[in-house]
PDB file of C-alpha atoms in Angstrom:
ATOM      1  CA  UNK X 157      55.738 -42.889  -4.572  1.00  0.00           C
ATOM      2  CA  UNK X 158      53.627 -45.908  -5.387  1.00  0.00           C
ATOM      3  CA  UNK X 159      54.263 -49.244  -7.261  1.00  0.00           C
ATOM      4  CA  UNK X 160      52.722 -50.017 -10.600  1.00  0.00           C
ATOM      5  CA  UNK X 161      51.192 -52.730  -8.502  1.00  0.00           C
ATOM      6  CA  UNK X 162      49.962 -50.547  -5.665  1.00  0.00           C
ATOM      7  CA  UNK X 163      48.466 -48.186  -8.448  1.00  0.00           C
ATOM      8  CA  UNK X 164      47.010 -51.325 -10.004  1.00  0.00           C
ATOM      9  CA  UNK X 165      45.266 -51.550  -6.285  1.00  0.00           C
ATOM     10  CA  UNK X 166      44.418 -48.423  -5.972  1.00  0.00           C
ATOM     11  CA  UNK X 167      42.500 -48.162  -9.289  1.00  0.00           C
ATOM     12  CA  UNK X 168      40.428 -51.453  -8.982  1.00  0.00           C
ATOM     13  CA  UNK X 169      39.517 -50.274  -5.662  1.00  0.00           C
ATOM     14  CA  UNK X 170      38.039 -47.194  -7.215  1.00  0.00           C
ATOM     15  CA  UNK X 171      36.695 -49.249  -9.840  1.00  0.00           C
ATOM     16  CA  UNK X 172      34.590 -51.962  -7.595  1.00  0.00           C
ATOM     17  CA  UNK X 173      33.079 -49.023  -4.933  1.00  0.00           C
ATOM     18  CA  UNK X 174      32.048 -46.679  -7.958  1.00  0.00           C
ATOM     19  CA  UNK X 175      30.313 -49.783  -9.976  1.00  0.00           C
ATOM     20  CA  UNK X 176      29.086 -51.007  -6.577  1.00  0.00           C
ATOM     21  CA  UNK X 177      27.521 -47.416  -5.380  1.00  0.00           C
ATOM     22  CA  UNK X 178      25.970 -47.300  -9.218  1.00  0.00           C
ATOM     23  CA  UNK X 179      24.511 -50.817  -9.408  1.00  0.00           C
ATOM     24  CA  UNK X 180      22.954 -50.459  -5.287  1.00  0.00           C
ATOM     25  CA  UNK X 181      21.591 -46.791  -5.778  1.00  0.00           C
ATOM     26  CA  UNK X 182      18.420 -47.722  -7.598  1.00  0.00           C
ATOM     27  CA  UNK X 183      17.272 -50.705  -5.340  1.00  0.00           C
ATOM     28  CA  UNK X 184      18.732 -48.580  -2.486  1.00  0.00           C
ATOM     29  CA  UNK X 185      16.060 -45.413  -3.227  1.00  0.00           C
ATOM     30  CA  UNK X 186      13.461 -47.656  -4.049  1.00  0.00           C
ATOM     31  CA  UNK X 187      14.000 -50.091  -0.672  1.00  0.00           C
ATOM     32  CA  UNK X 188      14.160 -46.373   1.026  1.00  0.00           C
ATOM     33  CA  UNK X 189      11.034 -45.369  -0.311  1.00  0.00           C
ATOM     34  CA  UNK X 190       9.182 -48.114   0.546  1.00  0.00           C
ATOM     35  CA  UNK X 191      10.151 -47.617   3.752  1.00  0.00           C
ATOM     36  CA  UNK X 192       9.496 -43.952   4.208  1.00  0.00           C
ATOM     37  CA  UNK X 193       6.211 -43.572   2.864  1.00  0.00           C
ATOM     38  CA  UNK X 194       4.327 -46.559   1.806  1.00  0.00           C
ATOM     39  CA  UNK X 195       2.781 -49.625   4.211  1.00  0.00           C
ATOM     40  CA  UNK X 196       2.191 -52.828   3.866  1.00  0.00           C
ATOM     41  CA  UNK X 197       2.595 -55.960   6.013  1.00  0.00           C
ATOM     42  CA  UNK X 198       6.075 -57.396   6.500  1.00  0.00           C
ATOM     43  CA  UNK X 199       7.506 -53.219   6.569  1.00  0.00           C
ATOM     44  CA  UNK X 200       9.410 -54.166   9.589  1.00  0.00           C
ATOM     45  CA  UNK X 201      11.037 -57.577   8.247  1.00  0.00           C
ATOM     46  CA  UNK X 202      11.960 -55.623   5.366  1.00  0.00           C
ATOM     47  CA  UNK X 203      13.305 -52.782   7.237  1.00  0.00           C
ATOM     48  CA  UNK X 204      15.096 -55.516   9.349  1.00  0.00           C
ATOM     49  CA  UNK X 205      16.292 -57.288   6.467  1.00  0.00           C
ATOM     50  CA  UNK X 206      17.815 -54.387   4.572  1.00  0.00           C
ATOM     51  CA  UNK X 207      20.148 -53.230   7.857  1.00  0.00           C
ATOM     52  CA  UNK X 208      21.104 -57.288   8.579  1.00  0.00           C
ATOM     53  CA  UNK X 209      24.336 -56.468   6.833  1.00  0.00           C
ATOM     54  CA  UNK X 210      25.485 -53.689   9.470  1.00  0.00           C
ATOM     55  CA  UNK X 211      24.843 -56.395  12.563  1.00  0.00           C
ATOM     56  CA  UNK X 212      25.929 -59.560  10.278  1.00  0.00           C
ATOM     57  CA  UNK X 213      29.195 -60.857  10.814  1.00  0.00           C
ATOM     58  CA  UNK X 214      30.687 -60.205   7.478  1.00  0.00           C
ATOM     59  CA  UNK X 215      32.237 -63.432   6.823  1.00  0.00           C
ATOM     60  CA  UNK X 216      28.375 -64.547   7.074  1.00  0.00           C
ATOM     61  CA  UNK X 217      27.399 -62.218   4.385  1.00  0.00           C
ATOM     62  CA  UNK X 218      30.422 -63.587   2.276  1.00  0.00           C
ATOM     63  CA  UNK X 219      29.359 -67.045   2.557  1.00  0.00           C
ATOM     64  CA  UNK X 220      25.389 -66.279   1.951  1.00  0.00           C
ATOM     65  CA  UNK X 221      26.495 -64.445  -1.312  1.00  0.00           C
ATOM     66  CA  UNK X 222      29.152 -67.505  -1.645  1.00  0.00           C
ATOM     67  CA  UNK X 223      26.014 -69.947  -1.920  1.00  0.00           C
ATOM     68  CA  UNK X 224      23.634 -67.269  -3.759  1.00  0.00           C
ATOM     69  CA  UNK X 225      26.308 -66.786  -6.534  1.00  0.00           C
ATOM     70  CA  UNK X 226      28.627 -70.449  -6.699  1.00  0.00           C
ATOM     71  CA  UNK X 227      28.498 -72.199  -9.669  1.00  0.00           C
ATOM     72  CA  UNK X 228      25.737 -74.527  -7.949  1.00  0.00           C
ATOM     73  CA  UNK X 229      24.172 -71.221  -6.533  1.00  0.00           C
ATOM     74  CA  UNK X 230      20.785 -70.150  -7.676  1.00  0.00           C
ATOM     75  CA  UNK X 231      21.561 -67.199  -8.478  1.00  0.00           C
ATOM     76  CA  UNK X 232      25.244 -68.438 -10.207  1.00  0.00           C
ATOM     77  CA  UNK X 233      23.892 -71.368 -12.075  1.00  0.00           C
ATOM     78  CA  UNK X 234      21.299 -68.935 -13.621  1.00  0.00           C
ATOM     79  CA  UNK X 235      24.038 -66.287 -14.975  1.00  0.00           C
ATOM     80  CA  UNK X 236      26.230 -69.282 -16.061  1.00  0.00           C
ATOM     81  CA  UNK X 237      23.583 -70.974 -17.920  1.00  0.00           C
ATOM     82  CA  UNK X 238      22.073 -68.118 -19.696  1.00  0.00           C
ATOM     83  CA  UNK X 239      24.810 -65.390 -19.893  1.00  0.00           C
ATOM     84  CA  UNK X 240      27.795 -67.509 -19.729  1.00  0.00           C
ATOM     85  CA  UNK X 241      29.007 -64.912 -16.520  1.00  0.00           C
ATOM     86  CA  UNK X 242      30.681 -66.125 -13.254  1.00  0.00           C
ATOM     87  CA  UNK X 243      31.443 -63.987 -10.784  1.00  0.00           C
ATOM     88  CA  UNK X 244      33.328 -66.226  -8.653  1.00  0.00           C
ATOM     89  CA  UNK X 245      36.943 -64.802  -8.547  1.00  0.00           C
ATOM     90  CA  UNK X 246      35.834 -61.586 -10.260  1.00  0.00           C
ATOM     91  CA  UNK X 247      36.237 -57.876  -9.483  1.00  0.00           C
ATOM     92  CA  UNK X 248      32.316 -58.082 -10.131  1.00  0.00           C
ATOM     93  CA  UNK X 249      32.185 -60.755  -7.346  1.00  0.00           C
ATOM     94  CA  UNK X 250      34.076 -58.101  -5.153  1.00  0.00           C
ATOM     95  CA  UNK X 251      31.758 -55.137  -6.411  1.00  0.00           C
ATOM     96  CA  UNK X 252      28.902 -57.261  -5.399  1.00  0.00           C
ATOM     97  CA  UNK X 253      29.525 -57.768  -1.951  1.00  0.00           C
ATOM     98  CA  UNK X 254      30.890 -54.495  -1.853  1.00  0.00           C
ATOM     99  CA  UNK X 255      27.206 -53.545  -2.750  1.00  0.00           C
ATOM    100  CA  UNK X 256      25.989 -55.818  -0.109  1.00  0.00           C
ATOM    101  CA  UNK X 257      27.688 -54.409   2.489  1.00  0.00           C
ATOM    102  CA  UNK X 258      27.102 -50.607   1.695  1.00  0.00           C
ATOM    103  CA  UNK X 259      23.318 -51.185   1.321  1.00  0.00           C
ATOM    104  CA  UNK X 260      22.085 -50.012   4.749  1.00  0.00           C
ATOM    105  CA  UNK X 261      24.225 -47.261   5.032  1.00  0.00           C
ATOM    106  CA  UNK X 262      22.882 -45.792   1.451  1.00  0.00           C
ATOM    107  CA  UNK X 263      19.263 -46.538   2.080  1.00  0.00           C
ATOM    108  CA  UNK X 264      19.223 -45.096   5.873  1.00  0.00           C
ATOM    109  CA  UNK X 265      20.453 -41.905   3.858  1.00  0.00           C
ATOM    110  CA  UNK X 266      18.167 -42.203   1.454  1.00  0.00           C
ATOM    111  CA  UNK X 267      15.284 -42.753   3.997  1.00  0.00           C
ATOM    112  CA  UNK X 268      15.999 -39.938   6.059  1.00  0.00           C
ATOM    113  CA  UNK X 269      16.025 -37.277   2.921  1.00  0.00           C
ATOM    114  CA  UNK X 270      12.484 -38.948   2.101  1.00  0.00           C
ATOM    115  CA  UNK X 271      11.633 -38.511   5.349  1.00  0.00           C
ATOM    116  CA  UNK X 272      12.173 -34.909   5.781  1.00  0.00           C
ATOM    117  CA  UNK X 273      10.605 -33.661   2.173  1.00  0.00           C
ATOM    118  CA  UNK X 274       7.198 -31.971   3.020  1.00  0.00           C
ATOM    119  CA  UNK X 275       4.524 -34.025   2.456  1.00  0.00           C
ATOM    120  CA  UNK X 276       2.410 -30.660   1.961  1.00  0.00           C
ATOM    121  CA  UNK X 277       4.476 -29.667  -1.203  1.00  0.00           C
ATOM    122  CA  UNK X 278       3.296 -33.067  -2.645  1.00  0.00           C
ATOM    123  CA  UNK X 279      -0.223 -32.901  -2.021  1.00  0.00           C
ATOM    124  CA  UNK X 280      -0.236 -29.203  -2.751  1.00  0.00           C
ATOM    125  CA  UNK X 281       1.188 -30.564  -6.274  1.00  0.00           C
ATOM    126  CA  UNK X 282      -1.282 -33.231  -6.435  1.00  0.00           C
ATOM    127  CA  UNK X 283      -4.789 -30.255  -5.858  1.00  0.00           C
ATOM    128  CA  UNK X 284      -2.940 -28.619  -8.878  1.00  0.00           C
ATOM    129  CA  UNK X 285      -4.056 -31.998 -11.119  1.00  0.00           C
ATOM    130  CA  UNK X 286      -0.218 -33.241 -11.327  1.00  0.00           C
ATOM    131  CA  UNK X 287      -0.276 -37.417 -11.142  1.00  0.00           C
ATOM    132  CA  UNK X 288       1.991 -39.602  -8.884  1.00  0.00           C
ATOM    133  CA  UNK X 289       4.837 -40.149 -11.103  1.00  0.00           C
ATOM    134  CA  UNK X 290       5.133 -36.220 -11.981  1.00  0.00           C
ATOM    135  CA  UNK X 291       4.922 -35.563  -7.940  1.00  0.00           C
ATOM    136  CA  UNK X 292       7.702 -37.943  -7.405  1.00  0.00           C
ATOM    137  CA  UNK X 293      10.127 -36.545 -10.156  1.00  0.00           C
ATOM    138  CA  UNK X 294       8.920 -32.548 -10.125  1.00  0.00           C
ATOM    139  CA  UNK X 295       8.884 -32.694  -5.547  1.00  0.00           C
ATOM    140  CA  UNK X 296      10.499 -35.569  -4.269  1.00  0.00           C
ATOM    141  CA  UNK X 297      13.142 -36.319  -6.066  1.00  0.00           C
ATOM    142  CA  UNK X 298      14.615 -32.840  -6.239  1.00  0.00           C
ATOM    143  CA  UNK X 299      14.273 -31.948  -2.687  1.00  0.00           C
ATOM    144  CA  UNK X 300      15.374 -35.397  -2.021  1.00  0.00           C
ATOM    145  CA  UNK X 301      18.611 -35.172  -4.043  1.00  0.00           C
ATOM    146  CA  UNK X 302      21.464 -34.257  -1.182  1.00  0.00           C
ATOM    147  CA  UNK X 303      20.481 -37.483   0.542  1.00  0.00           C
ATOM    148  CA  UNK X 304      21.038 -39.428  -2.871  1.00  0.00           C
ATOM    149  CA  UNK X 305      24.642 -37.482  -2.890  1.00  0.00           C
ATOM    150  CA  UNK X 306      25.242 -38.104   0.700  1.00  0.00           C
ATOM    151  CA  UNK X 307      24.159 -42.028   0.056  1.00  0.00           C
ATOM    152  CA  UNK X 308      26.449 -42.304  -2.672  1.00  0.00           C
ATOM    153  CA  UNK X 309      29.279 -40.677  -0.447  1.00  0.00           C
ATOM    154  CA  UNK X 310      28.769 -43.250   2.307  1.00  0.00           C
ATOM    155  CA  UNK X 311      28.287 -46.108  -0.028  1.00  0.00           C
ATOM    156  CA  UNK X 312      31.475 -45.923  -1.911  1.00  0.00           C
ATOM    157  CA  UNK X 313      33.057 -44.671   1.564  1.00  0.00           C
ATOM    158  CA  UNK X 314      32.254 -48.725   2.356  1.00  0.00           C
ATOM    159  CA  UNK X 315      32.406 -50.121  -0.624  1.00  0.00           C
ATOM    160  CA  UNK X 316      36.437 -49.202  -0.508  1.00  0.00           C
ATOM    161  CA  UNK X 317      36.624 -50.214   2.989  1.00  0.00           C
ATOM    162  CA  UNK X 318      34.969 -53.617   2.565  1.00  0.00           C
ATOM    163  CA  UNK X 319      37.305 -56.768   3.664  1.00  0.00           C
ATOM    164  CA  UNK X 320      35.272 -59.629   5.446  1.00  0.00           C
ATOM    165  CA  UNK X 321      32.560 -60.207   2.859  1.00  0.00           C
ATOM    166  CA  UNK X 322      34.710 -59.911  -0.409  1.00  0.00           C
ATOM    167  CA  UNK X 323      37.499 -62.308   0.937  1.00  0.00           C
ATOM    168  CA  UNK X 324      34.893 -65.174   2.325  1.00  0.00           C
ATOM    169  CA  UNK X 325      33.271 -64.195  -1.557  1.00  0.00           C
ATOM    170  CA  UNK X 326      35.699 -63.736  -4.404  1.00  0.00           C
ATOM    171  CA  UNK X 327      39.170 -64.017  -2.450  1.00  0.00           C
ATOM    172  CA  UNK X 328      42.020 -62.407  -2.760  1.00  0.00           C
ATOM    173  CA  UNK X 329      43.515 -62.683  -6.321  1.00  0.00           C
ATOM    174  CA  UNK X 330      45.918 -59.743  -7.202  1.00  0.00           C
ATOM    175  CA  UNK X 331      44.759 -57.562 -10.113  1.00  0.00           C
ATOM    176  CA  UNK X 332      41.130 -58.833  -9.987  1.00  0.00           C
ATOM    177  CA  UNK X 333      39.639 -59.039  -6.483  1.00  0.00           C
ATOM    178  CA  UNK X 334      42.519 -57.488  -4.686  1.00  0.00           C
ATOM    179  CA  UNK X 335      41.664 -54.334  -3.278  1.00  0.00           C
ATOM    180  CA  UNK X 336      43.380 -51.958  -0.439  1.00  0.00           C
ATOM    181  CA  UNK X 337      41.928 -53.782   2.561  1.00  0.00           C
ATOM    182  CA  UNK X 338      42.843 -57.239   0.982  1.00  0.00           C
ATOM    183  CA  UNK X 339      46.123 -56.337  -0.238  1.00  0.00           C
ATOM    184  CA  UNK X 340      47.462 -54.892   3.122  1.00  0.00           C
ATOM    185  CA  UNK X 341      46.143 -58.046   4.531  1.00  0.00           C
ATOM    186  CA  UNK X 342      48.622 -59.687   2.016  1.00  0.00           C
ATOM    187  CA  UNK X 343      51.460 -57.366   3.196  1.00  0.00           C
ATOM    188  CA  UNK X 344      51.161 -58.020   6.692  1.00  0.00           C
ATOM    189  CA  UNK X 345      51.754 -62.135   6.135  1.00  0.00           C
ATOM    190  CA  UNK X 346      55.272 -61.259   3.607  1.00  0.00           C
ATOM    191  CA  UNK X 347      58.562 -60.070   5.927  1.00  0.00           C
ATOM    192  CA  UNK X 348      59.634 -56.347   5.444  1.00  0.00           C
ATOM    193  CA  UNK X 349      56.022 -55.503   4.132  1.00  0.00           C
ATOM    194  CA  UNK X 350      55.473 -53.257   6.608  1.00  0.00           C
ATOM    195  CA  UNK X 351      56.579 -50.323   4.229  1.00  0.00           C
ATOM    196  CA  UNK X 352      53.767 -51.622   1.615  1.00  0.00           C
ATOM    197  CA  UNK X 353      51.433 -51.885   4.909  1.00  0.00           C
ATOM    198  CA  UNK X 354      51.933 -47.917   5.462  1.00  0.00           C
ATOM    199  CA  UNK X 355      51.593 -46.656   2.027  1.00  0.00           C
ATOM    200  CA  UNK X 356      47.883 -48.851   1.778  1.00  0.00           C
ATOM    201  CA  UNK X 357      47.266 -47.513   5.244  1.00  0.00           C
ATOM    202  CA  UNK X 358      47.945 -43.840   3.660  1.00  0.00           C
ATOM    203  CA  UNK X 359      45.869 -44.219   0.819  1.00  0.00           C
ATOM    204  CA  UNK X 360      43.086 -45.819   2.044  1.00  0.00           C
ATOM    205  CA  UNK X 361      42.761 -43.199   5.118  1.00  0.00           C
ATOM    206  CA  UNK X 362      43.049 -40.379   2.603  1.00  0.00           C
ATOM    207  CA  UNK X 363      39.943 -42.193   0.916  1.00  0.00           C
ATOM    208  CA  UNK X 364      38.012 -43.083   3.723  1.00  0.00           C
ATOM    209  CA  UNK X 365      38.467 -39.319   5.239  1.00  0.00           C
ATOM    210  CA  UNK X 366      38.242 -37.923   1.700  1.00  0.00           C
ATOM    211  CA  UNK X 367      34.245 -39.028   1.334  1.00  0.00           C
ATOM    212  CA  UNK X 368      33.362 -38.648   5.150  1.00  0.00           C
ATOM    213  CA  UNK X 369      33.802 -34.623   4.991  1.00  0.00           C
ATOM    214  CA  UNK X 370      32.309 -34.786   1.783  1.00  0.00           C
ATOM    215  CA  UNK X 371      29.539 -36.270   3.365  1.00  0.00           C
ATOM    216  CA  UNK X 372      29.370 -33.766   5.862  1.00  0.00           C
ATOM    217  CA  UNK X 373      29.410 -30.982   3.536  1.00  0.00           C
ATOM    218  CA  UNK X 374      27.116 -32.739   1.610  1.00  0.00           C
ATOM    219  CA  UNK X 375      24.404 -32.799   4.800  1.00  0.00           C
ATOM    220  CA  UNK X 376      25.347 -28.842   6.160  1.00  0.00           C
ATOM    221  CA  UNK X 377      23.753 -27.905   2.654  1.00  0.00           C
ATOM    222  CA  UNK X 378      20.880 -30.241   2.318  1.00  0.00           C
ATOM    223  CA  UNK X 379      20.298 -28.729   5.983  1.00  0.00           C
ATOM    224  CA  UNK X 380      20.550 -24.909   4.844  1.00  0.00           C
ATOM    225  CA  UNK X 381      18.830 -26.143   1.887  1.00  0.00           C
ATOM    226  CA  UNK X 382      15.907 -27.156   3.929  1.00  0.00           C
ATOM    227  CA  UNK X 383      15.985 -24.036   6.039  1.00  0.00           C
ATOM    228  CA  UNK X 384      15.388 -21.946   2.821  1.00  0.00           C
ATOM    229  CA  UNK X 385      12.645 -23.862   1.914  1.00  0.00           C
TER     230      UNK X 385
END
């Protein structure tokens, strides 16, 4: 049975990988995009700046977004002067590098489902007078739609998994940046947490597990899916 503050873990850990998956799918399917079908100079940089995350020590990531976002950060001082929004010590602050960090993942998905959409069904739509946009919306995005479910999967499959970045980031304050991975880090310093430790461990293995075979469902049917067409 968990704790009311175990619950209270559990639920803002839900709460920063959903907003995180929701607020990195539109870059993440236009970044994928970009990279699937159009060209231009600097593809590769891009492409090579997108994945940095995955090869980046997190704690490196946590202290770029630390500078980005600070109170003296560009990117901080902006919100600060003209929203009057910090989100240094925030569950946004966490739900941002949570975003961070499951950025590759959701745009290699992404890519790949781009990828494998015929091109022929897109210029057969364009000889029948139908314009870019209607192409993309009518052909692409449809057929491209179990890779957008399979990125979301994976995304918030990170986003609840994320430790490195969010701790060098936001910290680890109980009941606003604390999520599983932090707070079993914060049972493993007290004595006797070990029992805490295990339930944390449970939940966030049911979780992690939980959106991996939902991701692999997700892929079988885009692939039968594909077969049909």
């Amino acid at each position: 049975m968990l704790s009311p503050g175990e619950i209270e873990v559990l639920l803002l850990t839900l709460k920063v990988g959903v907003t995180a998956v929701a607020a990195t799918l539109p870059f993440a399917f236009a970044l994928a995009w970009l990279l699937a079908r159009a060209t231009f100079p600097g593809k590769v940089l891009l492409d090579g700046l997108v994945h940095l995350p995955l090869v980046l020590p997190p704690v490196v990531t946590g202290w770029l977004l630390l500078l980005a976002f600070g109170r003296n950060g560009p990117i901080g001082a902006w919100l600060e002067d003209w929203f009057g929004v910090t989100v240094m010590f925030r569950w946004t602050g966490a739900a941002i590098a949570a975003a961070v960090m499951a950025l590759p993942l959701m745009v290699r998905a992404l890519r790949l489902s781009i990828e494998a959409v015929d091109r022929g069904l897109e210029s057969a739509a364009r000889t029948l007078g139908a314009g870019r946009t209607r192409v993309f919306l009518s052909v692409t995005l449809p057929l491209s739609a179990p890779g957008v479910l399979v990125a979301c999967v994976l995304g918030f499959a990170r986003s609840i998994g994320e430790f490195g970045a969010t701790i060098t980031f936001v910290s680890n304050v109980p009941g606003e940046t604390q999520t599983v991975p932090l707070a079993i880090y914060s049972a493993l310093q007290l004595p006797g947490g070990e029992v805490q430790v295990l339930r944390l461990a449970v939940i966030a293995i049911v979780l992690s597990l939980a959106a991996l075979v939902a991701s692999e469902i997700l892929a079988r049917r885009a692939a039968r899916g594909r077969h049909v067409l």
